[in-house]
Amino acid sequence: MKQLRYLLNIVPSNTLGNRGCAVSSAVPVGSALHKDTPLVTHNTIPSIIDVCPHCFSKASSCRCSNSPYLDALQRHCIPSLLQDNLGGHHSRLEGLTLKVLIQLTVQPEDYISKYQNLCYTVLPDDYLKGVMKGLGEVYSLVTSKHPRFVEDNMAMVMGRVRLNQIGFENEHGNCGAVFDTLSYVNHSCVPNSEIEWEESGNWTLRSVREINEGEEVTFDYLGGGKDLGVAKRRQLLEEMWGFKCNCEACQIRRKKGKGRVMGKRLQLKKFK
């Protein structure tokens, strides 16, 4: 892979708290800042699994010795399994969690440490219990073979997925992915970068304007959320990632919104 000129540093975030990514030098518009491949991905299109989720070889030509769950997974497609067990509801969150649980049992230590280094958010107990019950057969397989996957561990796995997943759409439907580095990049409604997905599986973070040395890099989690109203954007961001957006655009537009309402009221009073 070609070495990129611009180094991303993981730093304390000035926007959302916790951590974010900042550039080590000034960046012109249109520059590739970082290339990344997902730690784990999931899509919601029902299709029988024909690729081992551990070694990523074709299941028909591979009996992966590290994959004790391959037979169970081949009998179901993950979206259908979740739909059946969760009473008609499944999402990227459950799908990604299921695949992370499976991969954490067989992947090398560097994969596990990368995933465990990610921040996580606390999820409600009743939600966690519902999902663990819903995952049914596969969760039982994981915990029986690997007792360390107790409820507390499951909570952290799910919390990391929820906070760090990046959603996208392609021919496979609505997809989600968790990354080693890109998952640290924070949201802004007026971002300075965007993420491009390539058929090769690489994801590229690219600047959409000039970025100053040391400036934090951001992208729009909603992928076009600027076309939504402030209230709707904030609602979606809180529902999906658990934070209220207070970026400059949201603050300015809320203030302008109040001003416009006040101006309208004054005009109405004037002409009565």
Coordinates of C-alpha atoms in Angstrom, one line a residue:
M1 CA 0.0 0.0 0.0
K2 CA 1.3 3.4 -0.9
Q3 CA 2.5 5.4 2.1
L4 CA 0.3 8.5 2.7
R5 CA 2.0 11.8 3.4
Y6 CA -0.4 12.9 6.2
L7 CA -0.1 11.2 9.6
L8 CA -3.2 10.9 11.7
N9 CA -2.6 11.1 15.5
I10 CA -5.1 9.8 18.0
V11 CA -5.5 12.7 20.5
P12 CA -7.9 14.0 23.1
S13 CA -10.9 15.3 21.2
N14 CA -11.9 19.0 21.3
T15 CA -15.4 18.2 20.0
L16 CA -17.0 15.2 21.7
G17 CA -14.6 14.4 24.5
N18 CA -12.7 11.1 24.7
R19 CA -10.4 10.7 21.7
G20 CA -10.3 11.8 18.1
C21 CA -7.9 12.1 15.2
A22 CA -5.8 15.1 14.2
V23 CA -3.4 15.7 11.3
S24 CA 0.3 16.2 11.9
S25 CA 0.7 18.8 9.1
A26 CA -1.4 21.1 7.0
V27 CA -3.5 19.2 4.4
P28 CA -4.7 20.5 1.0
V29 CA -8.2 19.8 -0.2
G30 CA -8.8 16.4 -1.8
S31 CA -5.9 14.7 0.0
A32 CA -6.0 11.1 1.1
L33 CA -5.4 11.2 4.9
H34 CA -5.7 7.5 5.8
K35 CA -6.6 4.1 4.4
D36 CA -8.1 1.5 6.7
T37 CA -9.7 -2.0 6.5
P38 CA -12.4 -3.0 8.9
L39 CA -11.8 -5.1 12.0
V40 CA -15.3 -6.5 11.3
T41 CA -18.2 -5.8 9.0
H42 CA -21.9 -6.9 8.7
N43 CA -24.6 -6.4 6.2
T44 CA -28.4 -6.9 6.5
I45 CA -29.2 -8.6 3.2
P46 CA -30.3 -12.2 4.0
S47 CA -27.8 -14.7 2.3
I48 CA -26.5 -18.0 3.4
I49 CA -23.0 -17.6 4.7
D50 CA -20.5 -19.1 2.2
V51 CA -17.4 -17.5 3.6
C52 CA -15.7 -18.5 6.9
P53 CA -16.0 -15.4 9.2
H54 CA -12.6 -16.3 10.7
C55 CA -10.2 -17.0 7.9
F56 CA -12.4 -15.5 5.2
S57 CA -12.0 -18.5 2.8
K58 CA -14.9 -20.0 0.9
A59 CA -16.7 -22.3 3.3
S60 CA -17.3 -24.9 0.5
S61 CA -13.5 -25.4 0.1
C62 CA -12.4 -24.8 3.6
R63 CA -12.8 -26.5 7.0
C64 CA -11.2 -23.9 9.2
S65 CA -9.7 -25.5 12.2
N66 CA -10.1 -22.3 14.1
S67 CA -13.8 -22.0 13.4
P68 CA -15.8 -24.2 15.8
Y69 CA -19.0 -22.2 14.9
L70 CA -18.7 -22.5 11.1
D71 CA -21.2 -25.3 10.8
A72 CA -23.7 -23.5 13.0
L73 CA -23.3 -20.3 11.0
Q74 CA -23.6 -22.1 7.7
R75 CA -27.0 -23.4 8.6
H76 CA -28.3 -19.8 9.0
C77 CA -27.7 -16.4 7.5
I78 CA -26.9 -14.0 10.3
P79 CA -29.7 -11.5 9.5
S80 CA -32.3 -14.3 9.4
L81 CA -30.9 -15.8 12.6
L82 CA -31.2 -12.4 14.4
Q83 CA -34.7 -11.8 12.9
D84 CA -36.0 -15.1 14.1
N85 CA -34.4 -14.8 17.6
L86 CA -35.1 -11.1 18.2
G87 CA -38.8 -11.2 17.4
G88 CA -38.6 -9.7 14.0
H89 CA -36.0 -7.0 14.8
H90 CA -32.4 -7.0 13.8
S91 CA -29.9 -4.3 13.2
R92 CA -26.3 -3.6 12.3
L93 CA -25.6 -3.5 16.1
E94 CA -26.6 -7.0 16.7
G95 CA -25.1 -8.3 13.5
L96 CA -21.7 -6.7 14.2
T97 CA -21.8 -7.8 17.9
L98 CA -22.4 -11.4 16.8
K99 CA -19.4 -11.3 14.4
V100 CA -17.2 -9.6 16.9
L101 CA -17.9 -12.2 19.5
I102 CA -17.1 -15.0 17.1
Q103 CA -13.9 -13.3 15.8
L104 CA -12.6 -12.5 19.3
T105 CA -12.5 -16.2 20.1
V106 CA -10.1 -17.1 17.3
Q107 CA -8.3 -14.0 16.1
P108 CA -4.7 -13.3 17.2
E109 CA -3.9 -11.1 20.2
D110 CA -3.2 -8.0 18.0
Y111 CA -6.7 -8.0 16.7
I112 CA -8.1 -8.4 20.2
S113 CA -6.0 -5.6 21.6
K114 CA -7.0 -3.2 18.7
Y115 CA -10.6 -3.9 19.4
Q116 CA -10.3 -3.6 23.2
N117 CA -8.5 -0.2 22.8
L118 CA -11.6 1.3 21.3
C119 CA -13.8 3.4 23.6
Y120 CA -17.2 2.0 24.5
T121 CA -20.6 3.3 25.7
V122 CA -22.7 1.9 28.5
L123 CA -25.9 0.2 27.2
P124 CA -29.1 -0.3 29.4
D125 CA -29.2 -3.6 31.2
D126 CA -32.6 -4.6 29.9
Y127 CA -31.4 -4.0 26.3
L128 CA -28.3 -6.1 26.8
K129 CA -30.3 -9.0 28.3
G130 CA -32.8 -8.9 25.5
V131 CA -30.1 -9.1 22.9
M132 CA -28.2 -11.9 24.7
K133 CA -31.4 -13.9 24.9
G134 CA -32.1 -13.1 21.3
L135 CA -28.8 -14.3 20.0
G136 CA -29.7 -17.6 21.5
E137 CA -27.9 -20.5 19.9
V138 CA -24.8 -18.6 18.8
Y139 CA -24.3 -16.8 22.1
S140 CA -24.6 -20.1 23.9
L141 CA -22.0 -21.6 21.7
V142 CA -19.6 -18.8 22.3
T143 CA -20.0 -18.8 26.1
S144 CA -19.8 -22.6 26.4
K145 CA -16.5 -22.7 24.5
H146 CA -15.2 -19.5 26.0
P147 CA -16.4 -18.9 29.5
R148 CA -14.7 -15.5 29.6
F149 CA -17.5 -14.1 27.5
V150 CA -19.7 -13.4 30.5
E151 CA -22.4 -10.7 30.7
D152 CA -19.9 -7.9 31.6
N153 CA -17.7 -8.7 28.6
M154 CA -20.8 -8.8 26.3
A155 CA -21.7 -5.4 27.5
M156 CA -18.3 -4.0 26.6
V157 CA -18.3 -5.7 23.2
M158 CA -21.7 -4.3 22.4
G159 CA -20.8 -0.9 23.7
R160 CA -17.7 -0.7 21.5
V161 CA -19.7 -1.8 18.5
R162 CA -22.4 0.8 19.1
L163 CA -20.0 3.7 19.7
N164 CA -17.6 2.8 16.9
Q165 CA -19.6 1.4 14.0
I166 CA -19.7 3.3 10.7
G167 CA -22.7 2.8 8.5
F168 CA -22.7 2.7 4.7
E169 CA -24.7 1.3 1.8
N170 CA -23.6 -0.8 -1.1
E171 CA -24.9 -3.6 -3.3
H172 CA -25.0 -5.8 -0.1
G173 CA -27.5 -3.5 1.5
N174 CA -27.2 -1.5 4.8
C175 CA -23.8 -2.4 6.2
G176 CA -21.8 -1.5 9.3
A177 CA -18.1 -1.7 10.1
V178 CA -15.7 -1.1 13.0
F179 CA -12.2 0.1 12.3
D180 CA -8.9 0.2 14.1
T181 CA -8.2 4.0 13.3
L182 CA -11.2 5.4 11.4
S183 CA -13.5 4.6 14.3
Y184 CA -11.7 7.3 16.3
V185 CA -12.7 10.0 13.8
N186 CA -15.5 12.1 15.3
H187 CA -18.6 13.6 13.8
S188 CA -19.3 17.1 12.5
C189 CA -22.3 18.4 10.6
V190 CA -19.8 20.5 8.6
P191 CA -16.9 18.1 8.3
N192 CA -13.5 18.6 6.9
S193 CA -13.2 15.1 5.4
E194 CA -15.3 12.2 4.0
I195 CA -14.9 8.5 3.8
E196 CA -14.8 6.7 0.5
W197 CA -15.4 2.9 0.2
E198 CA -13.6 0.9 -2.4
E199 CA -14.5 -2.5 -3.9
S200 CA -11.1 -3.8 -2.8
G201 CA -12.3 -3.4 0.8
N202 CA -10.1 -0.4 1.6
W203 CA -11.7 2.7 3.1
T204 CA -10.0 6.1 2.4
L205 CA -10.4 9.2 4.6
R206 CA -10.2 12.2 2.2
S207 CA -10.1 16.0 3.0
V208 CA -13.0 18.1 1.5
R209 CA -11.3 21.4 2.5
E210 CA -7.9 22.6 3.7
I211 CA -7.1 21.3 7.2
N212 CA -4.7 23.1 9.4
E213 CA -1.8 21.4 11.2
G214 CA -3.0 19.9 14.4
E215 CA -6.7 20.3 13.5
E216 CA -9.0 17.5 14.4
V217 CA -10.4 15.5 11.5
T218 CA -14.2 15.0 11.3
F219 CA -16.7 13.5 8.9
D220 CA -20.5 13.4 8.8
Y221 CA -21.8 10.3 10.5
L222 CA -25.2 10.7 8.8
G223 CA -23.7 11.0 5.3
G224 CA -25.6 14.1 4.1
G225 CA -27.1 15.0 7.4
K226 CA -26.6 18.7 6.7
D227 CA -29.7 18.5 4.5
L228 CA -31.8 17.6 7.6
G229 CA -33.0 20.0 10.2
V230 CA -30.9 20.6 13.4
A231 CA -33.4 18.9 15.6
K232 CA -33.7 15.8 13.4
R233 CA -29.9 15.5 13.1
R234 CA -29.4 15.7 16.8
Q235 CA -32.1 13.1 17.4
L236 CA -30.6 10.6 14.9
L237 CA -27.1 11.1 16.3
E238 CA -28.2 10.5 19.8
E239 CA -30.3 7.5 18.9
M240 CA -27.5 5.8 16.9
W241 CA -24.3 6.9 18.6
G242 CA -25.5 8.2 22.0
F243 CA -24.4 11.8 21.9
K244 CA -26.0 15.2 21.3
C245 CA -24.2 17.1 18.6
N246 CA -23.0 20.6 19.7
C247 CA -20.9 21.3 16.6
E248 CA -20.6 24.9 15.4
A249 CA -23.3 24.4 12.7
C250 CA -25.8 23.1 15.2
Q251 CA -25.2 25.9 17.6
I252 CA -25.3 28.7 15.0
R253 CA -28.4 27.3 13.3
R254 CA -30.3 26.9 16.6
K255 CA -29.5 30.5 17.4
K256 CA -30.5 31.7 13.9
G257 CA -33.7 29.6 14.2
K258 CA -34.7 31.4 17.3
G259 CA -33.9 34.8 15.7
R260 CA -36.1 34.0 12.7
V261 CA -39.0 33.0 14.9
M262 CA -38.6 36.2 16.9
G263 CA -38.4 38.3 13.7
K264 CA -41.6 36.7 12.4
R265 CA -43.4 37.4 15.7
L266 CA -42.2 41.1 15.7
Q267 CA -43.5 41.5 12.1
L268 CA -46.8 40.0 12.9
K269 CA -47.2 42.3 15.9
K270 CA -46.2 45.4 13.8
F271 CA -48.9 44.9 11.2
K272 CA -51.8 44.1 13.6

